[in-house]
CSV table of C-alpha atoms and ligand atoms in Angstrom, one decimal:
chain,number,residue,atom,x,y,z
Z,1,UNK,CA,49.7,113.4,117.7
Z,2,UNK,CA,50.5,114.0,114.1
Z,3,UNK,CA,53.1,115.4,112.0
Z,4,UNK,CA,53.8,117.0,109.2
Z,5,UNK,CA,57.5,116.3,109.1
Z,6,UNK,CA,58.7,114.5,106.1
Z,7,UNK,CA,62.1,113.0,106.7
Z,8,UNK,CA,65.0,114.3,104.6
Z,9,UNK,CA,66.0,110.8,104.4
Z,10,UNK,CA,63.2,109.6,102.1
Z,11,UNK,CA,63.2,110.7,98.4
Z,12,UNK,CA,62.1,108.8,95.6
Z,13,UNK,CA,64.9,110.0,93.2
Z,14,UNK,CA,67.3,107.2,92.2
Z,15,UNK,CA,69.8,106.8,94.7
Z,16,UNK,CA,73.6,106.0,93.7
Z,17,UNK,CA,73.3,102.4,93.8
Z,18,UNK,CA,70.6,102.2,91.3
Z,19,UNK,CA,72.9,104.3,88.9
Z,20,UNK,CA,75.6,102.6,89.7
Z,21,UNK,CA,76.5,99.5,87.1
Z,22,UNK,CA,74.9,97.3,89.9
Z,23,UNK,CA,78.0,94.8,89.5
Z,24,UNK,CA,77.7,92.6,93.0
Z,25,UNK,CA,80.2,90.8,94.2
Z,26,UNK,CA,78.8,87.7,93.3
Z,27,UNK,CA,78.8,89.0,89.8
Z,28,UNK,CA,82.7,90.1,89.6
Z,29,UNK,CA,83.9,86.8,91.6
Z,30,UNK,CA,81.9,84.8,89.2
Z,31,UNK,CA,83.6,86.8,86.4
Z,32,UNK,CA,86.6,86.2,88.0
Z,33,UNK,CA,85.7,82.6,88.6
Z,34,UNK,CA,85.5,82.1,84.7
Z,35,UNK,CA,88.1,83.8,83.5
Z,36,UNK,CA,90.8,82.5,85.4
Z,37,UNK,CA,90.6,78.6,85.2
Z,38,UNK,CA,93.5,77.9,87.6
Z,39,UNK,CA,92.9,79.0,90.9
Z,40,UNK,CA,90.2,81.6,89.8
Z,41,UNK,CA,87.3,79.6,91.2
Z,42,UNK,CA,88.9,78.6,94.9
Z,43,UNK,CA,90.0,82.5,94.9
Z,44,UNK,CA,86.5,83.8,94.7
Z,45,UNK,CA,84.6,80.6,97.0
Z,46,UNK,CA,87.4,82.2,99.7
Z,47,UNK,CA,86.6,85.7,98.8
Z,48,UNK,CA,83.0,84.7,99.2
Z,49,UNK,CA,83.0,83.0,102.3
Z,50,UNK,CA,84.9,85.9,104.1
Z,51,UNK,CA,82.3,88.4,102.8
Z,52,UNK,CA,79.3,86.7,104.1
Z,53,UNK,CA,81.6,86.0,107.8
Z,54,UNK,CA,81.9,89.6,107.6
Z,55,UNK,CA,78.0,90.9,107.5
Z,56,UNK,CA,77.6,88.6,110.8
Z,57,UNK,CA,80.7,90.1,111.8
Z,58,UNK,CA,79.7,93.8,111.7
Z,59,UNK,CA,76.2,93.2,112.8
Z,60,UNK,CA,77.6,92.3,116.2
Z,61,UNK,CA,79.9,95.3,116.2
Z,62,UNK,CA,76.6,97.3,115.5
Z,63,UNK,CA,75.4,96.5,119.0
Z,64,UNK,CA,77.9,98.2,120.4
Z,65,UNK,CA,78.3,98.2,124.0
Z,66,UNK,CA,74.7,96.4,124.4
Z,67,UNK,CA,76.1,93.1,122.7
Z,68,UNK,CA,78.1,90.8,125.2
Z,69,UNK,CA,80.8,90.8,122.4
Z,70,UNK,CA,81.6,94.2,124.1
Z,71,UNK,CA,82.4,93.0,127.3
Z,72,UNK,CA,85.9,94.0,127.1
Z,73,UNK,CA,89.5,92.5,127.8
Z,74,UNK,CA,89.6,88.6,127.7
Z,75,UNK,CA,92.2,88.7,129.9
Z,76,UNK,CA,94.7,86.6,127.3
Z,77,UNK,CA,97.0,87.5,125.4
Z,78,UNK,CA,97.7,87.1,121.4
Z,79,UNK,CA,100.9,85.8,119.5
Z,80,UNK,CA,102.4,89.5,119.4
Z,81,UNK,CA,101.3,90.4,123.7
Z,82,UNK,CA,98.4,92.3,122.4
Z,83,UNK,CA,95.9,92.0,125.2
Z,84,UNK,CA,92.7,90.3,123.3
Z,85,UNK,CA,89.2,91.9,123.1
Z,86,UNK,CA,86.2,89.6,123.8
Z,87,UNK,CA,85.8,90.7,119.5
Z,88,UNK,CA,88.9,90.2,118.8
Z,89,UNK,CA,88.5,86.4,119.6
Z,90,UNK,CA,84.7,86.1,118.6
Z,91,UNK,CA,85.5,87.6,114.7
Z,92,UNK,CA,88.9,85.4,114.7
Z,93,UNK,CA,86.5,82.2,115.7
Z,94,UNK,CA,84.0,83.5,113.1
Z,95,UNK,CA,86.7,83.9,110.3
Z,96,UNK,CA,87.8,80.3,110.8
Z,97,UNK,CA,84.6,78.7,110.9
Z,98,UNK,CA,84.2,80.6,107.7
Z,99,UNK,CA,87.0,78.9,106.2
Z,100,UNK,CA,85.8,75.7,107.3
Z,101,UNK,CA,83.5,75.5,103.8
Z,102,UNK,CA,86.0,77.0,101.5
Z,103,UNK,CA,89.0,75.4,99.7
Z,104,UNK,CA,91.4,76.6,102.5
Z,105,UNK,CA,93.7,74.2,103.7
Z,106,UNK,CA,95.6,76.9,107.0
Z,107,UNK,CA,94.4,79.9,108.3
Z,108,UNK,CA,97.4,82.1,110.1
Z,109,UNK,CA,95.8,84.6,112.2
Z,110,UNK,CA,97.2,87.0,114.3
Z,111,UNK,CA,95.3,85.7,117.5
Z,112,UNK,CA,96.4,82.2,116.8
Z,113,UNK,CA,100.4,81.3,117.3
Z,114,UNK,CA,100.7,78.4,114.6
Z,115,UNK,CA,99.3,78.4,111.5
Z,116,UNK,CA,95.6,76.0,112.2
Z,117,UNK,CA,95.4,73.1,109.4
Z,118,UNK,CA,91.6,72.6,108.1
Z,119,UNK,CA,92.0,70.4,105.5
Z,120,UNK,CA,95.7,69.1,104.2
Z,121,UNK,CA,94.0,68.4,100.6
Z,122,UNK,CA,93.0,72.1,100.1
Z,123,UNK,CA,95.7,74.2,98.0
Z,124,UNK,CA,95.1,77.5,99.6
Z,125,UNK,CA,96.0,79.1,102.9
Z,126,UNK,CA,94.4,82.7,104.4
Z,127,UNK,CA,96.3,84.8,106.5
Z,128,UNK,CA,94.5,87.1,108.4
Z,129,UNK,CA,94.1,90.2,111.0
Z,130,UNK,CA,90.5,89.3,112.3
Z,131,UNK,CA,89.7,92.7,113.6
Z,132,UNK,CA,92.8,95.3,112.8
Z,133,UNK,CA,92.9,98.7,114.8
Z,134,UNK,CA,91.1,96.8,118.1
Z,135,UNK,CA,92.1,99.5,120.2
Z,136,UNK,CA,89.1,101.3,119.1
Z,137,UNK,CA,86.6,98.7,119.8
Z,138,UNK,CA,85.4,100.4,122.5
Z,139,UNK,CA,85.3,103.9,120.7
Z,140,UNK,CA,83.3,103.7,117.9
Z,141,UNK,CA,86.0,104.0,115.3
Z,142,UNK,CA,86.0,102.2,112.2
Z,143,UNK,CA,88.1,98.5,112.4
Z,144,UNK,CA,88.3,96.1,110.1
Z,145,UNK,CA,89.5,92.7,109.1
Z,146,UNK,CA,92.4,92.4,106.4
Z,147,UNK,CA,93.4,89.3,105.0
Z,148,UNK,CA,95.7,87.6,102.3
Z,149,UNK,CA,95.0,84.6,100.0
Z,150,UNK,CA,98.2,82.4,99.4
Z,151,UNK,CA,99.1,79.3,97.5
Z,152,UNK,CA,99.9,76.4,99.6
Z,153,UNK,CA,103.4,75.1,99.6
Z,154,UNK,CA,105.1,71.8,100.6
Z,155,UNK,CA,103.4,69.4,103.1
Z,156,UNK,CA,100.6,71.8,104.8
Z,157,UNK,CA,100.5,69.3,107.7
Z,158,UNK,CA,104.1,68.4,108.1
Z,159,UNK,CA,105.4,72.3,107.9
Z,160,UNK,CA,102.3,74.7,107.7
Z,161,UNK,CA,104.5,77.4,108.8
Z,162,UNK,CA,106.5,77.1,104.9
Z,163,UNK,CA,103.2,78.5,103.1
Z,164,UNK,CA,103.0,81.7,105.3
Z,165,UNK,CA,106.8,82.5,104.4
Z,166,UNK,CA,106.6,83.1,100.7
Z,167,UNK,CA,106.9,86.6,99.8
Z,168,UNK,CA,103.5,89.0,99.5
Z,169,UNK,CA,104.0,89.0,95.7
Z,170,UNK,CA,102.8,85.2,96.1
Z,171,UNK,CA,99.2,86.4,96.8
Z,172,UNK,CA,96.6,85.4,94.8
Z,173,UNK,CA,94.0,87.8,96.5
Z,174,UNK,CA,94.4,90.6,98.8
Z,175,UNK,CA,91.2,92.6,101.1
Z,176,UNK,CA,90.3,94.5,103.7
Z,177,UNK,CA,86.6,94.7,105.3
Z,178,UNK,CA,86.3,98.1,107.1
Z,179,UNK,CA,83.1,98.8,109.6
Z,180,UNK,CA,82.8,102.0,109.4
Z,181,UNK,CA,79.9,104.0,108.5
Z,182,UNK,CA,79.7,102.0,105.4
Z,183,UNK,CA,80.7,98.5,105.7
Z,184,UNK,CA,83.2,98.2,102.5
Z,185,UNK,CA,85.1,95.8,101.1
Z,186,UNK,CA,88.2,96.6,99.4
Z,187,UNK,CA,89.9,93.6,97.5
Z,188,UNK,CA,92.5,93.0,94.7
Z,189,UNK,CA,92.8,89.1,92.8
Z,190,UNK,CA,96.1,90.9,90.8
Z,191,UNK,CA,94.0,92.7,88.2
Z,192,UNK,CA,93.5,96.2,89.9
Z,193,UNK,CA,92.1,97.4,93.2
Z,194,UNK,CA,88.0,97.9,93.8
Z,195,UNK,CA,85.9,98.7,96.6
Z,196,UNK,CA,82.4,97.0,97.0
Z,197,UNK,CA,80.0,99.3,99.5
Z,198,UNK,CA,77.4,96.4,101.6
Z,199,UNK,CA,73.7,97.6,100.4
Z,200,UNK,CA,71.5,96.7,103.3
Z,201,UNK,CA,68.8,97.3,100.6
Z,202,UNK,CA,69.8,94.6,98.6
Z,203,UNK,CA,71.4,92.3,100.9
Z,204,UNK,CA,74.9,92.5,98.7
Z,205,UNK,CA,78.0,93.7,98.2
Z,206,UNK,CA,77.8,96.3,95.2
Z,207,UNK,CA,80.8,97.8,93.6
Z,208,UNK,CA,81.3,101.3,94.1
Z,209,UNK,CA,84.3,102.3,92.3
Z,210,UNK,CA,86.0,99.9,90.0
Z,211,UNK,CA,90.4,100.2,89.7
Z,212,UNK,CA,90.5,103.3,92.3
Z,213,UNK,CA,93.9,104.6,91.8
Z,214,UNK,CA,95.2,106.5,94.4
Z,215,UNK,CA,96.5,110.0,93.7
Z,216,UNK,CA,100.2,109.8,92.8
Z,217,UNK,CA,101.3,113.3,95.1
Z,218,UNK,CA,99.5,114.2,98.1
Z,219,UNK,CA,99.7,116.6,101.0
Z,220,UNK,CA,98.7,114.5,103.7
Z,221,UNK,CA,100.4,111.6,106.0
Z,222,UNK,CA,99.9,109.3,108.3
Z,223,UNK,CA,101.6,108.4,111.6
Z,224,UNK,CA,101.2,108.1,115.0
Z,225,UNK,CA,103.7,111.4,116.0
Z,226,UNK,CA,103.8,111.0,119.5
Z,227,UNK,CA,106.9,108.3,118.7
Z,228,UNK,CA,109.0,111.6,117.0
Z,229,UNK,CA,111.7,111.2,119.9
Z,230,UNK,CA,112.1,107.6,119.4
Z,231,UNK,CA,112.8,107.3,115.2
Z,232,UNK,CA,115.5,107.4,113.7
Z,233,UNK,CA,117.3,110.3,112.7
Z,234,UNK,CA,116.3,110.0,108.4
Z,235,UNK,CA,112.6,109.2,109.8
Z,236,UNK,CA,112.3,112.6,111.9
Z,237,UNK,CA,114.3,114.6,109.6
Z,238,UNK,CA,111.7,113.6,106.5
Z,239,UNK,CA,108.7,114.4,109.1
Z,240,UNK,CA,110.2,117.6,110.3
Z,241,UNK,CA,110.4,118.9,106.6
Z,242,UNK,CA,106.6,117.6,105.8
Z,243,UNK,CA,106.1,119.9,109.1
Z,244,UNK,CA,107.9,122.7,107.9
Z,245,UNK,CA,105.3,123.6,105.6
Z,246,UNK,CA,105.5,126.5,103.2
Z,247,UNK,CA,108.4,127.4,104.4
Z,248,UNK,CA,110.1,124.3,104.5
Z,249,UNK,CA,111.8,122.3,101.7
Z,250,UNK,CA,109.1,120.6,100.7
Z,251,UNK,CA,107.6,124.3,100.0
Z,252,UNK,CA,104.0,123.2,100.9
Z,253,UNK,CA,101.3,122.7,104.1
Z,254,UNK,CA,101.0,119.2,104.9
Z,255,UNK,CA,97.8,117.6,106.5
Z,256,UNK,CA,98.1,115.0,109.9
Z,257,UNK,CA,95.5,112.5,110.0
Z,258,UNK,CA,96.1,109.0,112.3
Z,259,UNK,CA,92.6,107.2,113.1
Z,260,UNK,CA,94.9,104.2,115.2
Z,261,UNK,CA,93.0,101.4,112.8
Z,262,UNK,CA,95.3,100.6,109.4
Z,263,UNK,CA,92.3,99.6,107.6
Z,264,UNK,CA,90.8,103.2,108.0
Z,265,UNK,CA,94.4,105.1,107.4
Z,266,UNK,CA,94.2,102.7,104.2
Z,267,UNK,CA,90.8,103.5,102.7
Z,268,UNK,CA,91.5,107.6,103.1
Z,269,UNK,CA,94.6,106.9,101.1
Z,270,UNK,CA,92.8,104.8,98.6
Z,271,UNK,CA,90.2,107.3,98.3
Z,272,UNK,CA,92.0,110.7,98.3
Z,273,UNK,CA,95.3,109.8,98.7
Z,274,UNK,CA,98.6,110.3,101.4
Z,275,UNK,CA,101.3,108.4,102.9
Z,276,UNK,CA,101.1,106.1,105.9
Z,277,UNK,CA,104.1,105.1,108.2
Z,278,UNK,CA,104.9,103.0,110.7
Z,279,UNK,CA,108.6,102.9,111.4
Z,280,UNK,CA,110.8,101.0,113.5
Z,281,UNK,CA,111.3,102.9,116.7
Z,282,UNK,CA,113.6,103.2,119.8
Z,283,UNK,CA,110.9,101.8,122.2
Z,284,UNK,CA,111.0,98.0,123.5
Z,285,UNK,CA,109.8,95.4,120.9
Z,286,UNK,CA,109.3,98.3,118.3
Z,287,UNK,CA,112.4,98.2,116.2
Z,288,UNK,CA,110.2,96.7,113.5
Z,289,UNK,CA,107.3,99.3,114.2
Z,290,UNK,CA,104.2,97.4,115.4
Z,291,UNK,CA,102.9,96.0,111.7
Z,292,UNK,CA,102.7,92.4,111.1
Z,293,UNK,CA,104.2,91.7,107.5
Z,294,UNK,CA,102.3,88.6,106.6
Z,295,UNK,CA,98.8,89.3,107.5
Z,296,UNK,CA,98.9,93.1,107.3
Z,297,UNK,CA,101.8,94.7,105.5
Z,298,UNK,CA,101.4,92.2,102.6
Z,299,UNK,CA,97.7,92.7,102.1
Z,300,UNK,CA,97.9,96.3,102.1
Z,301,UNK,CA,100.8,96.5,100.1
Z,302,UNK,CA,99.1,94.3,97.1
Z,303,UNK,CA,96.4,97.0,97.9
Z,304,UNK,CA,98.6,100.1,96.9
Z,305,UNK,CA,100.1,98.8,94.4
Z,306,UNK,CA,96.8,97.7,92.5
Z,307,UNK,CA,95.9,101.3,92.9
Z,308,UNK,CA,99.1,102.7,91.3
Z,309,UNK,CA,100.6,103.6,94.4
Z,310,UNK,CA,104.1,102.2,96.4
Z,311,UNK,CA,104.6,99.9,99.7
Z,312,UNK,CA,107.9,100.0,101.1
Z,313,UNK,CA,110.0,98.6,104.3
Z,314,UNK,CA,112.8,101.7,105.2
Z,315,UNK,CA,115.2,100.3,107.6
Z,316,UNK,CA,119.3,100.1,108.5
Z,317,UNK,CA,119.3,98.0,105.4
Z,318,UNK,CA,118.0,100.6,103.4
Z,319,UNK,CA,114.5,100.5,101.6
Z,320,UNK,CA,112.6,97.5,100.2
Z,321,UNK,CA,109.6,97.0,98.5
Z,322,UNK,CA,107.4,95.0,100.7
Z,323,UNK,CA,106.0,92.5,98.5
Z,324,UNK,CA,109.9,91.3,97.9
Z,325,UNK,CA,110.4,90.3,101.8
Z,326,UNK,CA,110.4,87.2,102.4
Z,327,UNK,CA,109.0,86.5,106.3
Z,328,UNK,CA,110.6,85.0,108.7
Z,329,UNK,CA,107.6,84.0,110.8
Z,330,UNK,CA,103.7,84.6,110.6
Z,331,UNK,CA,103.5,87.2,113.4
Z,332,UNK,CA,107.0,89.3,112.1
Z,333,UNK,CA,106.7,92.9,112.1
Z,334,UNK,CA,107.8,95.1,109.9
Z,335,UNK,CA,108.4,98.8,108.9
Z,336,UNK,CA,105.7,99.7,106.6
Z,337,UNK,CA,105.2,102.9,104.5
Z,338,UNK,CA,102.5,103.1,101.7
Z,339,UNK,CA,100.8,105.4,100.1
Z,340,UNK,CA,100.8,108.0,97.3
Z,341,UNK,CA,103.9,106.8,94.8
Z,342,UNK,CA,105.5,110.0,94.5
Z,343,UNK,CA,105.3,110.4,98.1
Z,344,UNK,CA,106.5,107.3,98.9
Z,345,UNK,CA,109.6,107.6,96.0
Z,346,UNK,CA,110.4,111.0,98.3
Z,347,UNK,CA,110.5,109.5,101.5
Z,348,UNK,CA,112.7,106.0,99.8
Z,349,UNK,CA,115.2,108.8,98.9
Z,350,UNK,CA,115.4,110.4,102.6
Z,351,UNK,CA,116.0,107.0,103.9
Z,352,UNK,CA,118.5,106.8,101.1
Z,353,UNK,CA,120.1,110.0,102.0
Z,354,UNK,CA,123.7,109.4,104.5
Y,1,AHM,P1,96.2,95.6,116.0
Y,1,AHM,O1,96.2,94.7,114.9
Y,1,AHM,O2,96.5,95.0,117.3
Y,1,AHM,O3,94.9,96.4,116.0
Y,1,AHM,O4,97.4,96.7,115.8
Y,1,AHM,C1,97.5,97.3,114.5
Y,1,AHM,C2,97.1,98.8,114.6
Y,1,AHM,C3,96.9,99.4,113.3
Y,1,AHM,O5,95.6,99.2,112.8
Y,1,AHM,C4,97.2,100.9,113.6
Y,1,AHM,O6,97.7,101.5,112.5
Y,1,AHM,C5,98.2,100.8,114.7
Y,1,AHM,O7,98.1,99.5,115.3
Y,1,AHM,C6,98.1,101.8,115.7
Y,1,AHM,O8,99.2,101.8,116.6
Y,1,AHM,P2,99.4,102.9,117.7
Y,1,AHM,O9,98.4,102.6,118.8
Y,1,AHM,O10,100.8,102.7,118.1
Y,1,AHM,O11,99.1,104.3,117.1
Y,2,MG,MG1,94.3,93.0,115.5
């Protein structure tokens, strides 16, 4: 049988990534590479070596439920009690092999309780969320991996916990891999924020948009609103008023989106901007929300404020800019907000507010 049907799909006009500058992300690490003779050159081999873990990484999550990786619930648990996915455990054994060949001397991940040494002559340790948001797995919502680059400090094989306690403003690099419909790469080394789209066409990662600043105001937020009853008072009182509306306070309509994966809560803001919030909450093991500061909270936060936009930790003790805590331990949670600064500034000043 034959057809005339031409697909939609098919034109020979220059697509976006030919117009584009065509910068890969070879190119820009290289840049970075040269430019920054300290620890510019281990930075981008890291960088490198998670990129490529993550194209094997999303090409398993592309098979879907007809890969084995989909098989479900290991039946163990991680660091935190978080039941572990069959994926969870396959992209966190993928990520460290990846680290194997790259100047990293620990990897801290949130399926691993103690900090794993690779090589005590390396000078760099990766903290890491191998597959963030993995209660979607199974749905076919966007996840991701989010990372952070630190400096090793002290004896990495006498006390490898002592490199993963230095604040988030240590961080040399910063990124999150999102498999979505596009697989993306969003990543900060301290001189902005930029988002590389994967071309299966080329075989690359190609920058799409080079120091994305997230808009400074915003009418939309982020958080999962079925925990209203169990915040605190300052927390539901500044919701209430975004709720309000028109006829609230805040004297206009605001937007609810909550995908249940950070990494996909992040790029929306990065792209059109909002505020995202986990709080502490009255529920067991939740007074620090459910965010991990070192390999989540920190990474993001370097993230947002690349972009031009604010990171903070609201609590009894009042508000604190995330990259100013110093952790207590690799898998600590925190109470994160980020997002849109002006936003962010308002809801510092409820928290404020006695
Ligand atoms: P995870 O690292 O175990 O996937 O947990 C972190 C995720 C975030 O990606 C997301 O924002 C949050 O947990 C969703 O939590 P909830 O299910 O309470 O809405
Ligand atoms: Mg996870």
């Amino acid at each position: 049988m034959t057809s005339n049907y031409v697909s939609p799909f098919i034109i020979d006009e220059p697509t976006r990534e030919q117009i584009l500058t065509g910068t890969s992300l070879e190119d820009f690490l290289e840049n970075h590479a040269k430019s920054n003779p300290g620890d510019g050159r281990a930075v981008s081999d890291i960088l490198l070596g998670l990129a490529k873990c993550s194209i094997q990484v999303r090409e398993t999550i592309n098979q879907g439920a007809l890969g084995s990786a989909f098989a479900g619930v290991k039946g163990s648990t991680n660091a935190d009690g978080d039941n572990q996915k069959e994926l969870d455990v396959l992209a966190d054994d993928n990520f460290l092999d990846a680290m194997r060949s790259v100047p990293v001397a620990l990897y801290g991940s949130e399926e691993i309780n103690n900090p794993v040494l690779l090589d005590s002559e390396k000078k760099y340790a990766i903290a890491i969320d191998p597959l963030d948001g993995s209660s979607n797995i199974d749905t076919n919502v966007s996840i991701g991996t989010i990372f952070g680059v630190l400096p090793v400090v002290g004896e990495p094989a006498k006390n490898p916990d002592e490199t993963f306690l230095q604040p988030g403003s240590a961080q040399l690099a910063a990124g999150f891999f999102i498999y979505g419909p596009q697989l993306a790469f969003v990543v900060s080394v301290g001189n902005g924020t930029h988002i590389f789209v994967y071309s299966a066409r080329s075989g690359a990662f190609i920058l799409a948009y080079e120091n994305i600043m997230i808009p400074d105001q915003t009418n939309e937020f982020a958080i999962n609103a079925s925990n209203h009853r169990q915040w605190s008072a300052k927390q539901q009182h500044y919701i209430d008023e975004l709720l309000a509306g028109v006829d609230g306070p805040r004297g206009k309509r605001f937007n609810m989106r909550w995908v249940g994966s950070m990494v996909a809560d992040a790029y929306r803001i990065l792209i059109r901007g909002g505020i995202f919030m986990y709080p502490g909450d009255r529920r067991k093991g939740y007074s620090d929300g459910r965010l991990r500061l070192v390999y989540e909270a920190n990474p993001v936060s370097m993230l947002a404020e690349q972009a031009g936009g604010g990171a903070i930790c609201c609590n009894k003790d009042g508000v604190t800019r995330i990259l100013d805590i110093i952790p207590t331990g690799l898998h600590q949670r925190i109470p994160l907000a980020f997002g849109s600064s002006k936003e962010v500034d308002c809801l510092a000043g409820y928290s404020k507010k006695s």
